[in-house]
Short mmCIF file of C-alpha atoms and ligand atoms in Angstrom, two decimals:
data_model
loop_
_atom_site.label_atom_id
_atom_site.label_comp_id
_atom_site.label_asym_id
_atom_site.label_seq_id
_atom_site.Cartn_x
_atom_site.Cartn_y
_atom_site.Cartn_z
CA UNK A 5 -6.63 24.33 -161.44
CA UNK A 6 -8.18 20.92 -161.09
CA UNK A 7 -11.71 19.87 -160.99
CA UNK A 8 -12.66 19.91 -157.12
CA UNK A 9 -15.58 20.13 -154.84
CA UNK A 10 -17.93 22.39 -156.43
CA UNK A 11 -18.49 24.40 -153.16
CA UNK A 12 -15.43 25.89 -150.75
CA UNK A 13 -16.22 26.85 -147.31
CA UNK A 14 -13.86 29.43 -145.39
CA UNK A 15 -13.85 28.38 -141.60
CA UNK A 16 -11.86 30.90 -139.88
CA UNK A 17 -10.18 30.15 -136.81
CA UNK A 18 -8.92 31.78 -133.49
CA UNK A 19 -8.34 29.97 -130.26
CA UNK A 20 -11.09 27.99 -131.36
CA UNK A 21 -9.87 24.61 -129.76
CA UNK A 22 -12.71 24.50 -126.48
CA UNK A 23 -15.52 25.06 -129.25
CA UNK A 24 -14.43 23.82 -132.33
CA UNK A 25 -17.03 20.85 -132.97
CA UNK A 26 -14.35 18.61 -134.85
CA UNK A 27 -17.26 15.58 -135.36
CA UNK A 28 -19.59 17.96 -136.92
CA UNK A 29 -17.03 18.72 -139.78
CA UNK A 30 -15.92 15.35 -140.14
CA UNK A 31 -19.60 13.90 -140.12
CA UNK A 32 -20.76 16.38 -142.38
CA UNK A 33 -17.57 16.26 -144.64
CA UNK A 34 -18.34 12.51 -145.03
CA UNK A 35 -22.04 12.38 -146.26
CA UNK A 36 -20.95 15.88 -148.66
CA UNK A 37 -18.47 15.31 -151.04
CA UNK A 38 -18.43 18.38 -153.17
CA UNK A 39 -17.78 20.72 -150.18
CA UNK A 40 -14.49 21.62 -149.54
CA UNK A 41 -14.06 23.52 -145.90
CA UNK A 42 -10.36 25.59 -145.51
CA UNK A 43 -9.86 26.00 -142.22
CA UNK A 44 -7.74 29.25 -141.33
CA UNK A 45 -5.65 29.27 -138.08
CA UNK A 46 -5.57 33.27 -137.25
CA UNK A 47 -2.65 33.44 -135.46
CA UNK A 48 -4.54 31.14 -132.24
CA UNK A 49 -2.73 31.09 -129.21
CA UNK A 50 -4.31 27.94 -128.12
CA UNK A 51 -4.19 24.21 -129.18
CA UNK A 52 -6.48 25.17 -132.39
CA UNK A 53 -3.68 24.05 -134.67
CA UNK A 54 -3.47 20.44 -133.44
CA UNK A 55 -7.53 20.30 -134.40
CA UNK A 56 -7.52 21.99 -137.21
CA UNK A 57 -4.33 19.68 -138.31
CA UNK A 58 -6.20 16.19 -137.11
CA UNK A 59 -8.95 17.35 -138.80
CA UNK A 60 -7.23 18.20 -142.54
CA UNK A 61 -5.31 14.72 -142.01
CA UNK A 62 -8.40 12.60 -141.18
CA UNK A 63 -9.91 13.88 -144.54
CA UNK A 64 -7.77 15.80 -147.05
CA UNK A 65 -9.68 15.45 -149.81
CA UNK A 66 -11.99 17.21 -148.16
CA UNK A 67 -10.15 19.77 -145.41
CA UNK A 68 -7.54 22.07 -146.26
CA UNK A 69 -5.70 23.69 -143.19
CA UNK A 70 -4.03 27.31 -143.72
CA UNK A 71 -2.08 29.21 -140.97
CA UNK A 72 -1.34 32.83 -140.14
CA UNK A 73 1.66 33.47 -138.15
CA UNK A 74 -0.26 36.34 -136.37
CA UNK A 75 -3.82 37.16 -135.03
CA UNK A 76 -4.79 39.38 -137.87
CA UNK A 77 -8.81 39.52 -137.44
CA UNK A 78 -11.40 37.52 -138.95
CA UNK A 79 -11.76 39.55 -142.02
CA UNK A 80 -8.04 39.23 -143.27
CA UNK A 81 -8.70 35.33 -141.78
CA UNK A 82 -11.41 35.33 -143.93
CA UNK A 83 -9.55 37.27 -147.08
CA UNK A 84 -6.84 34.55 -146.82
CA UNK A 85 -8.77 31.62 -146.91
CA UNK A 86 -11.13 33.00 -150.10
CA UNK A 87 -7.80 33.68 -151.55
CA UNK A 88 -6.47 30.37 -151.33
CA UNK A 89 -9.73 28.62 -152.07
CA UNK A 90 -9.76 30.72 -155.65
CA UNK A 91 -6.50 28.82 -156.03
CA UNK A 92 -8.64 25.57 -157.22
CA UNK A 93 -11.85 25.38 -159.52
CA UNK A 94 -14.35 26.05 -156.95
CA UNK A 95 -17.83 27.44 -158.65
CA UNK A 96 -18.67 28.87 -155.18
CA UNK A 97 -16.90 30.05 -152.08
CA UNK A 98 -18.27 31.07 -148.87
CA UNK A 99 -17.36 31.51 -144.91
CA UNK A 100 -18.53 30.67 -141.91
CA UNK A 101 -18.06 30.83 -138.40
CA UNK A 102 -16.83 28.14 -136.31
CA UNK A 103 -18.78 28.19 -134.04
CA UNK A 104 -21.49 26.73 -136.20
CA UNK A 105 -24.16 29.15 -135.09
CA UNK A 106 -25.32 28.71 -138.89
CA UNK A 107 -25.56 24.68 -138.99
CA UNK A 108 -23.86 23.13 -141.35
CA UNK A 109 -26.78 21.38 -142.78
CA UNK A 110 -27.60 25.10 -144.13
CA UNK A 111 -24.99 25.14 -146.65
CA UNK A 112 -26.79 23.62 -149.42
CA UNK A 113 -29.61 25.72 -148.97
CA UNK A 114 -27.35 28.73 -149.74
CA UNK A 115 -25.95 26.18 -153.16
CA UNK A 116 -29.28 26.18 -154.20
CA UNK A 117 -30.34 29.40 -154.80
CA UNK A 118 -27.16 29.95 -156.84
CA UNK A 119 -27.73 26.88 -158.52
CA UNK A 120 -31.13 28.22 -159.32
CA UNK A 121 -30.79 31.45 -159.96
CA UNK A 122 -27.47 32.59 -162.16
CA UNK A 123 -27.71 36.33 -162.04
CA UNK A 124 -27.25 36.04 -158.55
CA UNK A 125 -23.50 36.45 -157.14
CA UNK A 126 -23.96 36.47 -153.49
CA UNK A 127 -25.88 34.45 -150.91
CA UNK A 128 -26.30 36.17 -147.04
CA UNK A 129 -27.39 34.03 -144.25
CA UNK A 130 -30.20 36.29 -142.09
CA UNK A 131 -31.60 35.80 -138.53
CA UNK A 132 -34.74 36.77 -139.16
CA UNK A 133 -37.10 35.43 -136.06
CA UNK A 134 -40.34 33.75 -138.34
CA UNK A 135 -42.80 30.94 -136.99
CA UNK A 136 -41.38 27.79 -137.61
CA UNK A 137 -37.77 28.89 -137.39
CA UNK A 138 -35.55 28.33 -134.72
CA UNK A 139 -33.43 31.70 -134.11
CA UNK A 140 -32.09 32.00 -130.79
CA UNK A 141 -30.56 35.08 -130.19
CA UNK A 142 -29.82 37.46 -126.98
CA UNK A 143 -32.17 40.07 -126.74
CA UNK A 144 -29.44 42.69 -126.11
CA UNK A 145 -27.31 41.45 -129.33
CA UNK A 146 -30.63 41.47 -131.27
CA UNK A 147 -31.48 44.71 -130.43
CA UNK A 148 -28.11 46.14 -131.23
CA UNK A 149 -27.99 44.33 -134.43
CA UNK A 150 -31.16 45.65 -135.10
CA UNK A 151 -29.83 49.49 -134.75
CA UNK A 152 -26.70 48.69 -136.35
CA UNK A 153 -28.52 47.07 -139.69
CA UNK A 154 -30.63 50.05 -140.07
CA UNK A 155 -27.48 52.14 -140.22
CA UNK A 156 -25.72 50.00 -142.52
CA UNK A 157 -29.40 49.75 -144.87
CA UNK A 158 -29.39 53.48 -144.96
CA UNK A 159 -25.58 53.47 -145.31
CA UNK A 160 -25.69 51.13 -148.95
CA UNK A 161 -29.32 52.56 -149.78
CA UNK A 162 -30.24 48.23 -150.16
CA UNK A 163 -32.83 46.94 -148.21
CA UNK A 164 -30.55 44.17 -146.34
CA UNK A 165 -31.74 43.02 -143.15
CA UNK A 166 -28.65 41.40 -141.50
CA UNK A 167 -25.41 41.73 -143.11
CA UNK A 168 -23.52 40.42 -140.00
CA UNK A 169 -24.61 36.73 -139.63
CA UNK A 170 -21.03 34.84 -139.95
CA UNK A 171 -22.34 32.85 -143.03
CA UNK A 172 -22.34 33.81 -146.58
CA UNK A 173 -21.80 32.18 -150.42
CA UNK A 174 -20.93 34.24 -153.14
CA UNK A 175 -20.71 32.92 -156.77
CA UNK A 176 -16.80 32.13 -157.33
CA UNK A 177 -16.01 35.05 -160.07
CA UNK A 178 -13.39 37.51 -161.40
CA UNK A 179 -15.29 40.24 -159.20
CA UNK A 180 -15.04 38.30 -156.05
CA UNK A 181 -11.81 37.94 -156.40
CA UNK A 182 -11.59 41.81 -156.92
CA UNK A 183 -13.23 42.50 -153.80
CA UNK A 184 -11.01 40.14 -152.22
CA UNK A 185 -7.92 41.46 -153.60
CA UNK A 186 -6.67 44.30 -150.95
CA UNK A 187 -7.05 43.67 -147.22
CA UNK A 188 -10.23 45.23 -145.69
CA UNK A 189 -9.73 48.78 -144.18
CA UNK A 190 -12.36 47.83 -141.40
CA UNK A 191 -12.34 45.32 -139.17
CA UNK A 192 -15.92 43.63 -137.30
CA UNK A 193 -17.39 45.41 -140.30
CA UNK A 194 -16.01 44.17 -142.98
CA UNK A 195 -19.25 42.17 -144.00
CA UNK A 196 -20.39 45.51 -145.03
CA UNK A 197 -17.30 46.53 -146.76
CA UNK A 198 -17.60 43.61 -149.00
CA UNK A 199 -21.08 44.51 -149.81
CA UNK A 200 -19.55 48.47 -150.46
CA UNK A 201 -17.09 47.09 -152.57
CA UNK A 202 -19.15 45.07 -154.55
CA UNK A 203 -21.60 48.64 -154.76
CA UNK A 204 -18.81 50.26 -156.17
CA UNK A 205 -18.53 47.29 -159.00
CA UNK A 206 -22.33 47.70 -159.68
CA UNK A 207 -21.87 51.02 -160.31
CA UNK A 208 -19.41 50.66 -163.00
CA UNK A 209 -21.51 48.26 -164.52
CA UNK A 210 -19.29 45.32 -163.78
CA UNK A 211 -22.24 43.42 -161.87
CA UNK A 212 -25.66 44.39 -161.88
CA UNK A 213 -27.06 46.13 -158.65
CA UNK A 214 -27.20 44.67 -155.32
CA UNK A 215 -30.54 44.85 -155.27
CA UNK A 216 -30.40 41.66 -158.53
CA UNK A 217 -27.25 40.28 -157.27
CA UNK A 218 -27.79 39.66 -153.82
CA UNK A 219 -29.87 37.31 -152.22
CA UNK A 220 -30.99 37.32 -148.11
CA UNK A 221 -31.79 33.52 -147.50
CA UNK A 222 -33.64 33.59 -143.78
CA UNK A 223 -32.11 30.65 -141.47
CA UNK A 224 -34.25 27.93 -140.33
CA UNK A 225 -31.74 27.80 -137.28
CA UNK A 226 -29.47 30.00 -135.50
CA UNK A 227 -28.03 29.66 -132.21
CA UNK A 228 -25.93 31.67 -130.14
CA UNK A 229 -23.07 29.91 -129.26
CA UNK A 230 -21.53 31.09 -126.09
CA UNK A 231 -17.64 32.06 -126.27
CA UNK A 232 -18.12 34.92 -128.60
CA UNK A 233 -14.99 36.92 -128.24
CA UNK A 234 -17.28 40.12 -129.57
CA UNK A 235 -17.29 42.68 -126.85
CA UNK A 236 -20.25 45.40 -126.32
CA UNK A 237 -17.66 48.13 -126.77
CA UNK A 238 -17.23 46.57 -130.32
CA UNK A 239 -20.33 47.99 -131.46
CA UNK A 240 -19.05 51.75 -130.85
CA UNK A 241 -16.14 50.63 -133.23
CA UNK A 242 -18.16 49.19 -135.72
CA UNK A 243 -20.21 52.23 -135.87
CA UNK A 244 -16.83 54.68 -136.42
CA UNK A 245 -16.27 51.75 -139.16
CA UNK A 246 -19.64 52.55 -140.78
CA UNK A 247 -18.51 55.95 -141.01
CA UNK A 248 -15.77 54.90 -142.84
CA UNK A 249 -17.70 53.06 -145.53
CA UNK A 250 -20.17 55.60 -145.83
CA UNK A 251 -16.65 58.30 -147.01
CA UNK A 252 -15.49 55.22 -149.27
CA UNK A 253 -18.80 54.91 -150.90
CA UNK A 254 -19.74 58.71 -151.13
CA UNK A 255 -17.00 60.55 -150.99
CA UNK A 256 -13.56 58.51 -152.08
CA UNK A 257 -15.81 56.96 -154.49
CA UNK A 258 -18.52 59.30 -155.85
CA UNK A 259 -21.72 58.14 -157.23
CA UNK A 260 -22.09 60.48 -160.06
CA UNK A 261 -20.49 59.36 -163.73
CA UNK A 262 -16.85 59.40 -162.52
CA UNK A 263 -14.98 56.11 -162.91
CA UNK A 264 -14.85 54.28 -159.26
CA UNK A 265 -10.64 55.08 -157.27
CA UNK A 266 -9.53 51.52 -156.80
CA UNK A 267 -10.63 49.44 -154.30
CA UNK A 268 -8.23 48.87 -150.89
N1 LIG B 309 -13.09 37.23 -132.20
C1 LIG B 309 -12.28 36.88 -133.18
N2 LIG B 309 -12.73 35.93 -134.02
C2 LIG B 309 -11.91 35.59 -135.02
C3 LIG B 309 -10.66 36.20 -135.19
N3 LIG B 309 -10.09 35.65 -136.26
C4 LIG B 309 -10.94 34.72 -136.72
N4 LIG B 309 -12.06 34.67 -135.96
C5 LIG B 309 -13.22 33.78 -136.17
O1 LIG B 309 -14.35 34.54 -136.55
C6 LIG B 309 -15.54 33.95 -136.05
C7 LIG B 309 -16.22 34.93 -135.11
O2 LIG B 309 -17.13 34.27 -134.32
P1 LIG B 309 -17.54 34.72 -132.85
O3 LIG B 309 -16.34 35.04 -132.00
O4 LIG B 309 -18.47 33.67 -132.36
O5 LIG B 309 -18.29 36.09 -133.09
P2 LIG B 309 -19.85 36.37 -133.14
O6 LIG B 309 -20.58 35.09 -133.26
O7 LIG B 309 -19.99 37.29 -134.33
O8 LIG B 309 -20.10 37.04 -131.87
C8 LIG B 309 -15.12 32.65 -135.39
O9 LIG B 309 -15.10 31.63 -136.35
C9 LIG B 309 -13.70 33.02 -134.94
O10 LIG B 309 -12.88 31.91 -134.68
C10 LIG B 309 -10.21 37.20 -134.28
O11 LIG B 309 -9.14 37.78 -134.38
N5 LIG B 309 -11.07 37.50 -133.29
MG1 LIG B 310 -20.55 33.24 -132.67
#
């Protein structure tokens, strides 16, 4: 474990090579020299290789490229690259999509609060739509979000707002890498299931409760970037996925006094 970039930034990949924005990485790489992004290739069936390749050769010390053989699904994309960033001295480690939706000049907003406040282990970007910020979303997605973040609110009884934003920093740790460890059992969902999984820790005492180790940070900017693979259908999945958290936190995993099953 050397002494690297203080901040690692999961960027994962799938046949991203038409929207890939290869001069925002490399500008932004340039001027920020304690952020390390790891680019993971999920299995694209496109040219995203040769990018993400150009990109980790025009600045290693800076861009690391990793490679799944397969399409596996952002949240094992994700998984992989968190799991391969834990591999160097990193004091945080976050993802984020690559699209850029989130700009990139947001990342050391989400450093900050860490650096400011160290009881906190996790940092979620949130689209809330204030004065003076610049969210631009599609009604219909909005709207559907909306539903869905109720659900999942009511779901881990925390008062999140938007656990879905593709952009989030967690405080590199022994529990992250727990909640890392096994692949995720859902799949568009997973956001949540990392936020069930670090429940379950808070209820063993291992971390304190999300509600003091979780921070919302609302986006100055958001954009929706056309070319999102996510279909409407998706949402009738992700709801069926819900369910599935809701049995792992109540019922696999029961609240009251009994240690927590393993996580996976
Ligand atoms: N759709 C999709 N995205 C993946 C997959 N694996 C990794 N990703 C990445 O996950 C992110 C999802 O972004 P996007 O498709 O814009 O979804 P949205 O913004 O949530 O609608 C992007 O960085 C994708 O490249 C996959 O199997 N399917
Ligand atoms: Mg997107």
């Amino acid at each position: 474990m050397g002494a690297l970039q203080k901040t690692a930034i999961v960027i994962p990949c799938f046949n991203e090579y038409n929207r890939l924005r290869r001069e925002q990485f490399v500008a932004y790489a340039h001027g920020h020299e304690d952020v390390k992004f790891i680019f993971v290739n999920d299995g694209s069936s496109d040219r995203t290789q040769e990018i993400l390749d150009d990109l980790c050769r025009s600045n290693p010390q800076n861009m690391a490229c990793i490679s799944l053989e397969e399409n596996r699904g952002k949240a094992e994309a994700v998984r992989r690259g968190v799991i391969k960033a834990r591999e160097t001295n990193h004091r945080y480690i976050g993802y984020w999509d690559a699209d850029l939706a989130t700009p990139l000049d947001s990342i050391p907003h989400f450093v900050e609060i860490l650096d400011k406040l160290p009881s906190i282990g996790i940092v979620l970007g949130s689209r809330v739509r204030l004065l003076g910020r610049r969210i631009d979303r599609k009604p219909a997605r909005h709207y559907l979000g909306r539903i869905f973040s109720t659900a999942t609110s009511l779901i881990l009884r925390l008062p999140v707002y938007d656990t879905q934003c593709g952009s989030k920093l967690f405080r590199n740790s022994d529990e992250l890498s727990y909640v890392f460890s096994s692949p995720f059992r859902t799949t568009w969902v997973f956001d949540v299931e990392i936020l069930a999984r670090f429940t379950i820790m808070a209820r063993s005492g291992r971390i304190p409760p999300l509600t003091e180790f979780a921070v919302e940070h609302p986006l100055d900017e958001w954009t929706d970037v056309s070319g999102s693979k996510l279909k409407t259908g998706d949402f009738i999945f992700a709801c069926f996925d819900l369910i599935r958290i809701w049995i792992f936190l109540y019922v696999s995993n029961r609240p009251s006094g009994q240690p927590p099953a393993g996580i996976g």
